[in-house]
Coordinates of N, CA and C in Angstrom, one line a residue:
P29 N 24.3 -27.9 -8.3 CA 24.9 -26.7 -7.9 C 24.1 -25.5 -8.4
A30 N 23.5 -25.6 -9.6 CA 22.7 -24.5 -10.2 C 21.5 -24.3 -9.4
L31 N 20.8 -25.4 -8.9 CA 19.6 -25.2 -8.1 C 20.0 -24.6 -6.7
M32 N 21.1 -25.1 -6.2 CA 21.5 -24.5 -4.9 C 21.8 -23.0 -5.0
Q33 N 22.4 -22.6 -6.1 CA 22.7 -21.2 -6.3 C 21.4 -20.4 -6.4
E34 N 20.4 -21.0 -7.1 CA 19.1 -20.3 -7.3 C 18.4 -20.2 -6.0
T35 N 18.4 -21.3 -5.2 CA 17.8 -21.3 -3.9 C 18.5 -20.3 -3.0
E36 N 19.8 -20.2 -2.9 CA 20.5 -19.3 -2.1 C 20.2 -17.8 -2.5
G37 N 20.1 -17.6 -3.8 CA 19.7 -16.3 -4.3 C 18.3 -15.9 -3.9
I38 N 17.4 -16.8 -3.9 CA 16.0 -16.5 -3.5 C 16.0 -16.2 -2.0
Y39 N 16.7 -17.0 -1.2 CA 16.8 -16.8 0.2 C 17.4 -15.5 0.6
A40 N 18.5 -15.1 -0.2 CA 19.2 -13.8 0.1 C 18.2 -12.7 -0.2
R41 N 17.4 -12.8 -1.3 CA 16.4 -11.8 -1.6 C 15.4 -11.7 -0.5
L42 N 14.9 -12.8 0.0 CA 13.9 -12.8 1.1 C 14.5 -12.1 2.3
L43 N 15.8 -12.5 2.7 CA 16.4 -11.8 3.8 C 16.5 -10.3 3.6
A44 N 16.9 -9.9 2.4 CA 17.0 -8.4 2.2 C 15.6 -7.8 2.3
E45 N 14.5 -8.4 1.8 CA 13.2 -7.8 2.0 C 12.8 -7.7 3.5
K46 N 13.1 -8.8 4.2 CA 12.7 -8.8 5.6 C 13.6 -7.8 6.4
R47 N 14.8 -7.7 6.0 CA 15.7 -6.6 6.7 C 15.1 -5.2 6.5
E48 N 14.7 -5.0 5.3 CA 14.1 -3.7 5.0 C 12.9 -3.4 5.8
E49 N 12.1 -4.5 6.0 CA 10.9 -4.4 6.8 C 11.3 -4.0 8.3
I50 N 12.3 -4.7 8.8 CA 12.8 -4.4 10.1 C 13.3 -3.0 10.2
F51 N 14.1 -2.5 9.2 CA 14.6 -1.2 9.2 C 13.5 -0.2 9.2
S52 N 12.4 -0.5 8.5 CA 11.2 0.4 8.4 C 10.6 0.5 9.8
E53 N 10.5 -0.7 10.5 CA 9.9 -0.7 11.8 C 10.7 0.1 12.8
I54 N 12.0 0.0 12.7 CA 12.9 0.8 13.5 C 12.8 2.3 13.3
R55 N 12.7 2.7 12.0 CA 12.5 4.1 11.7 C 11.2 4.6 12.3
A56 N 10.1 3.8 12.1 CA 8.8 4.2 12.6 C 8.9 4.3 14.2
A57 N 9.5 3.4 14.8 CA 9.6 3.5 16.3 C 10.4 4.7 16.7
M58 N 11.5 5.0 16.1 CA 12.3 6.2 16.4 C 11.5 7.4 16.2
A59 N 10.8 7.5 15.1 CA 10.0 8.7 14.8 C 8.9 8.9 15.8
E60 N 8.2 7.8 16.2 CA 7.1 8.0 17.2 C 7.7 8.4 18.6
I61 N 8.8 7.8 18.9 CA 9.5 8.2 20.2 C 9.9 9.7 20.2
H62 N 10.5 10.1 19.1 CA 10.9 11.5 19.0 C 9.8 12.4 19.0
Q63 N 8.7 12.1 18.4 CA 7.5 13.0 18.3 C 6.8 13.0 19.7
T64 N 6.9 12.0 20.5 CA 6.2 11.9 21.8 C 7.0 12.7 22.8
A65 N 8.3 12.7 22.7 CA 9.2 13.3 23.7 C 9.1 14.8 23.8
T66 N 9.4 15.3 25.0 CA 9.5 16.7 25.1 C 11.0 17.0 25.2
E67 N 11.4 18.3 25.2 CA 12.8 18.7 25.2 C 13.5 18.2 26.4
K68 N 12.8 18.1 27.5 CA 13.4 17.6 28.8 C 13.7 16.1 28.8
Q69 N 13.2 15.4 27.8 CA 13.3 13.9 27.8 C 14.3 13.4 26.8
A70 N 15.3 14.3 26.5 CA 16.3 13.9 25.5 C 17.1 12.7 26.0
D71 N 17.3 12.5 27.3 CA 18.1 11.3 27.7 C 17.3 10.0 27.4
I72 N 16.0 10.0 27.6 CA 15.2 8.9 27.3 C 15.3 8.6 25.8
V73 N 15.2 9.6 25.0 CA 15.2 9.5 23.5 C 16.6 8.9 23.1
C74 N 17.6 9.4 23.7 CA 19.0 8.9 23.4 C 19.1 7.4 23.7
R75 N 18.6 7.0 24.8 CA 18.6 5.6 25.2 C 17.8 4.7 24.3
A76 N 16.6 5.2 23.9 CA 15.8 4.5 22.9 C 16.5 4.4 21.6
D77 N 17.1 5.5 21.1 CA 17.8 5.4 19.8 C 18.9 4.4 19.9
D78 N 19.7 4.4 21.0 CA 20.7 3.4 21.2 C 20.2 2.0 21.1
A79 N 19.1 1.7 21.8 CA 18.6 0.4 21.8 C 18.1 0.0 20.4
L80 N 17.5 0.9 19.7 CA 17.0 0.6 18.4 C 18.1 0.5 17.4
Q81 N 19.2 1.3 17.6 CA 20.4 1.2 16.7 C 21.0 -0.2 16.9
L82 N 21.1 -0.7 18.1 CA 21.6 -2.1 18.3 C 20.8 -3.1 17.6
K83 N 19.5 -3.0 17.6 CA 18.6 -3.9 16.8 C 18.9 -3.8 15.3
K84 N 19.1 -2.6 14.8 CA 19.4 -2.4 13.4 C 20.7 -3.1 13.1
E85 N 21.7 -2.9 13.9 CA 23.0 -3.6 13.6 C 22.9 -5.1 13.7
S86 N 22.1 -5.6 14.6 CA 21.8 -7.0 14.7 C 21.1 -7.5 13.5
A87 N 20.2 -6.8 13.0 CA 19.4 -7.2 11.8 C 20.3 -7.2 10.6
E88 N 21.3 -6.3 10.5 CA 22.2 -6.3 9.4 C 23.1 -7.5 9.3
N89 N 23.3 -8.1 10.5 CA 24.2 -9.3 10.6 C 23.5 -10.6 10.7
T90 N 22.2 -10.6 10.8 CA 21.4 -11.8 10.9 C 21.3 -12.5 9.6
T91 N 21.3 -13.8 9.7 CA 21.3 -14.6 8.4 C 20.1 -15.6 8.4
T92 N 19.1 -15.4 9.3 CA 17.9 -16.3 9.2 C 16.7 -15.4 9.3
L93 N 15.7 -15.9 8.6 CA 14.4 -15.2 8.5 C 13.7 -15.2 9.9
T94 N 13.8 -16.3 10.6 CA 13.2 -16.5 11.9 C 13.7 -15.5 12.9
S95 N 15.0 -15.2 12.8 CA 15.6 -14.2 13.7 C 15.1 -12.8 13.4
L96 N 14.9 -12.5 12.2 CA 14.4 -11.2 11.8 C 12.9 -11.1 12.2
D97 N 12.2 -12.2 12.1 CA 10.8 -12.1 12.5 C 10.7 -11.9 14.0
A98 N 11.6 -12.5 14.8 CA 11.6 -12.3 16.2 C 12.0 -10.8 16.6
M99 N 12.8 -10.2 15.7 CA 13.2 -8.8 16.0 C 12.0 -7.9 15.9
K100 N 11.0 -8.2 15.1 CA 9.8 -7.3 15.0 C 9.2 -7.2 16.3
I101 N 9.1 -8.3 17.0 CA 8.4 -8.3 18.3 C 9.3 -7.5 19.3
Q102 N 10.6 -7.7 19.2 CA 11.5 -7.0 20.1 C 11.5 -5.5 19.9
I103 N 11.4 -5.1 18.7 CA 11.3 -3.7 18.3 C 10.0 -3.1 18.9
A104 N 8.9 -3.8 18.7 CA 7.7 -3.4 19.3 C 7.8 -3.2 20.8
N105 N 8.4 -4.1 21.5 CA 8.6 -4.1 22.9 C 9.4 -2.9 23.3
I106 N 10.5 -2.6 22.6 CA 11.4 -1.4 22.9 C 10.6 -0.2 22.7
R107 N 9.8 -0.1 21.6 CA 9.0 1.1 21.3 C 8.0 1.3 22.5
Q108 N 7.3 0.3 22.9 CA 6.3 0.4 24.1 C 7.1 0.8 25.3
Q109 N 8.2 0.2 25.6 CA 8.9 0.5 26.8 C 9.3 2.0 26.9
Y110 N 9.8 2.5 25.8 CA 10.3 3.9 25.9 C 9.1 4.9 25.8
L111 N 8.1 4.5 25.0 CA 6.9 5.4 25.0 C 6.3 5.5 26.4
Q112 N 6.3 4.4 27.1 CA 5.7 4.4 28.5 C 6.6 5.3 29.4
K113 N 7.9 5.3 29.2 CA 8.7 6.2 30.0 C 8.5 7.6 29.7
L114 N 8.1 7.9 28.4 CA 7.9 9.3 28.0 C 6.5 9.9 28.5
V115 N 5.6 9.0 28.9 CA 4.3 9.5 29.3 C 4.5 10.3 30.7
V116 N 4.2 11.5 30.6 CA 4.4 12.3 31.8 C 3.0 12.7 32.4
V117 N 2.9 12.4 33.7 CA 1.6 12.8 34.4 C 1.8 14.2 34.8
P118 N 0.9 15.1 34.3 CA 1.0 16.5 34.7 C 0.7 16.8 36.1
D119 N -0.1 16.0 36.7 CA -0.5 16.3 38.1 C -0.4 14.9 38.9
P120 N 0.5 14.8 39.8 CA 0.7 13.6 40.5 C -0.6 13.1 41.3
E121 N -1.5 14.0 41.5 CA -2.8 13.6 42.2 C -3.7 12.8 41.2
L122 N -3.5 12.9 39.9 CA -4.3 12.2 39.0 C -3.8 10.8 38.8
K123 N -4.8 9.9 38.8 CA -4.5 8.5 38.6 C -4.4 8.2 37.1
T124 N -3.3 7.7 36.6 CA -3.0 7.5 35.2 C -2.8 6.0 34.9
V125 N -3.4 5.6 33.8 CA -3.2 4.2 33.3 C -2.8 4.3 31.9
T126 N -1.9 3.4 31.4 CA -1.5 3.3 30.0 C -2.0 2.0 29.4
I127 N -2.2 2.1 28.1 CA -2.7 0.9 27.4 C -2.0 0.9 26.0
S128 N -1.7 -0.2 25.5 CA -1.0 -0.3 24.2 C -2.1 -0.3 23.1
R129 N -1.9 0.3 22.0 CA -2.8 0.3 20.9 C -3.1 -1.1 20.4
S130 N -2.1 -1.9 20.5 CA -2.3 -3.3 20.0 C -3.2 -4.1 20.9
T131 N -3.4 -3.7 22.1 CA -4.3 -4.5 23.0 C -5.8 -4.0 22.8
I132 N -5.9 -2.8 22.2 CA -7.2 -2.2 22.0 C -7.8 -2.7 20.7
C133 N -7.0 -2.6 19.7 CA -7.5 -3.0 18.4 C -7.1 -4.4 18.0
H134 N -7.9 -5.1 17.4 CA -7.5 -6.5 16.9 C -7.9 -6.6 15.4
T135 N -7.3 -7.6 14.8 CA -7.5 -7.8 13.4 C -9.0 -8.3 13.1
K136 N -9.6 -7.6 12.2 CA -11.0 -8.0 11.9 C -11.4 -7.6 10.5
R137 N -12.1 -8.3 9.8 CA -12.6 -8.0 8.5 C -13.9 -7.2 8.6
L138 N -13.9 -6.0 8.1 CA -15.1 -5.1 8.2 C -15.7 -5.0 6.8
E139 N -16.9 -5.3 6.6 CA -17.5 -5.3 5.3 C -18.6 -4.2 5.1
N140 N -19.1 -3.7 6.2 CA -20.2 -2.7 6.1 C -20.2 -1.8 7.3
E141 N -21.1 -0.9 7.3 CA -21.2 0.1 8.4 C -21.5 -0.5 9.7
A142 N -22.4 -1.6 9.7 CA -22.7 -2.3 10.9 C -21.5 -2.9 11.5
D143 N -20.7 -3.5 10.7 CA -19.4 -4.1 11.2 C -18.5 -3.1 11.8
I144 N -18.4 -1.9 11.2 CA -17.6 -0.8 11.8 C -18.2 -0.4 13.1
D145 N -19.5 -0.2 13.2 CA -20.1 0.2 14.4 C -19.9 -0.8 15.5
E146 N -20.0 -2.0 15.2 CA -19.7 -3.1 16.2 C -18.3 -3.1 16.7
Y147 N -17.4 -2.9 15.7 CA -15.9 -2.9 16.0 C -15.6 -1.7 16.9
L148 N -16.1 -0.5 16.6 CA -15.9 0.7 17.4 C -16.5 0.5 18.8
A149 N -17.7 -0.1 18.9 CA -18.3 -0.3 20.2 C -17.4 -1.2 21.1
E150 N -16.8 -2.2 20.5 CA -15.9 -3.1 21.2 C -14.7 -2.3 21.7
I151 N -14.1 -1.4 20.9 CA -13.0 -0.6 21.3 C -13.4 0.3 22.4
K152 N -14.6 1.0 22.3 CA -15.0 1.9 23.3 C -15.2 1.2 24.6
E153 N -15.7 0.0 24.6 CA -15.9 -0.8 25.8 C -14.6 -1.1 26.5
K154 N -13.6 -1.5 25.7 CA -12.3 -1.7 26.2 C -11.7 -0.5 26.9
L155 N -11.8 0.6 26.2 CA -11.2 1.9 26.7 C -11.9 2.3 28.0
M156 N -13.2 2.2 28.0 CA -14.0 2.6 29.2 C -13.6 1.7 30.4
D157 N -13.5 0.4 30.1 CA -13.1 -0.5 31.2 C -11.7 -0.2 31.7
R158 N -10.8 0.2 30.9 CA -9.5 0.5 31.3 C -9.4 1.9 32.0
L159 N -10.2 2.8 31.6 CA -10.3 4.1 32.2 C -11.0 4.1 33.6
N160 N -11.9 3.1 33.8 CA -12.6 3.0 35.0 C -11.7 3.1 36.3
G161 N -12.0 4.0 37.1 CA -11.2 4.2 38.3 C -9.9 5.1 38.2
H162 N -9.7 5.6 37.0 CA -8.6 6.4 36.7 C -9.0 7.7 36.1
D163 N -8.1 8.7 36.2 CA -8.4 10.0 35.7 C -8.0 10.2 34.2
I164 N -6.9 9.5 33.9 CA -6.3 9.7 32.5 C -6.0 8.3 32.0
L165 N -6.2 8.2 30.7 CA -5.8 7.0 30.0 C -4.9 7.4 28.8
H166 N -3.6 6.9 28.9 CA -2.7 7.1 27.8 C -2.7 5.9 26.9
I167 N -2.8 6.2 25.6 CA -2.7 5.1 24.6 C -1.4 5.2 24.0
I168 N -0.6 4.2 24.0 CA 0.7 4.2 23.4 C 0.9 3.1 22.4

């Protein structure tokens, strides 16, 4: 019984830490959506807030670490979905394309200036490929 109590206590602590991580992700997503939106896009912001609030409530009631890990991906998807809705094309004649920051940058260990130059060259190539044939590239 004592070991079970100890194990349950550790698991509860891990759940609390993971929940706080999820809440932080939700706050960051809300902040980014609010900063991106214009005054005329309040309805989109409200829908995004509602969707993220539902995720927060779900996280509060979740009892497994795997469910909380899955929520991180769901929150990122909600963030991308609403940021894409907020992107406004100023001129309908212009061809616009959007790209997610996560598809541009990848995890890499950089140890010196040459590594940084190589990494930035890869990013530039991806951006130029995506911009090719379009007038505007929105990074969200």
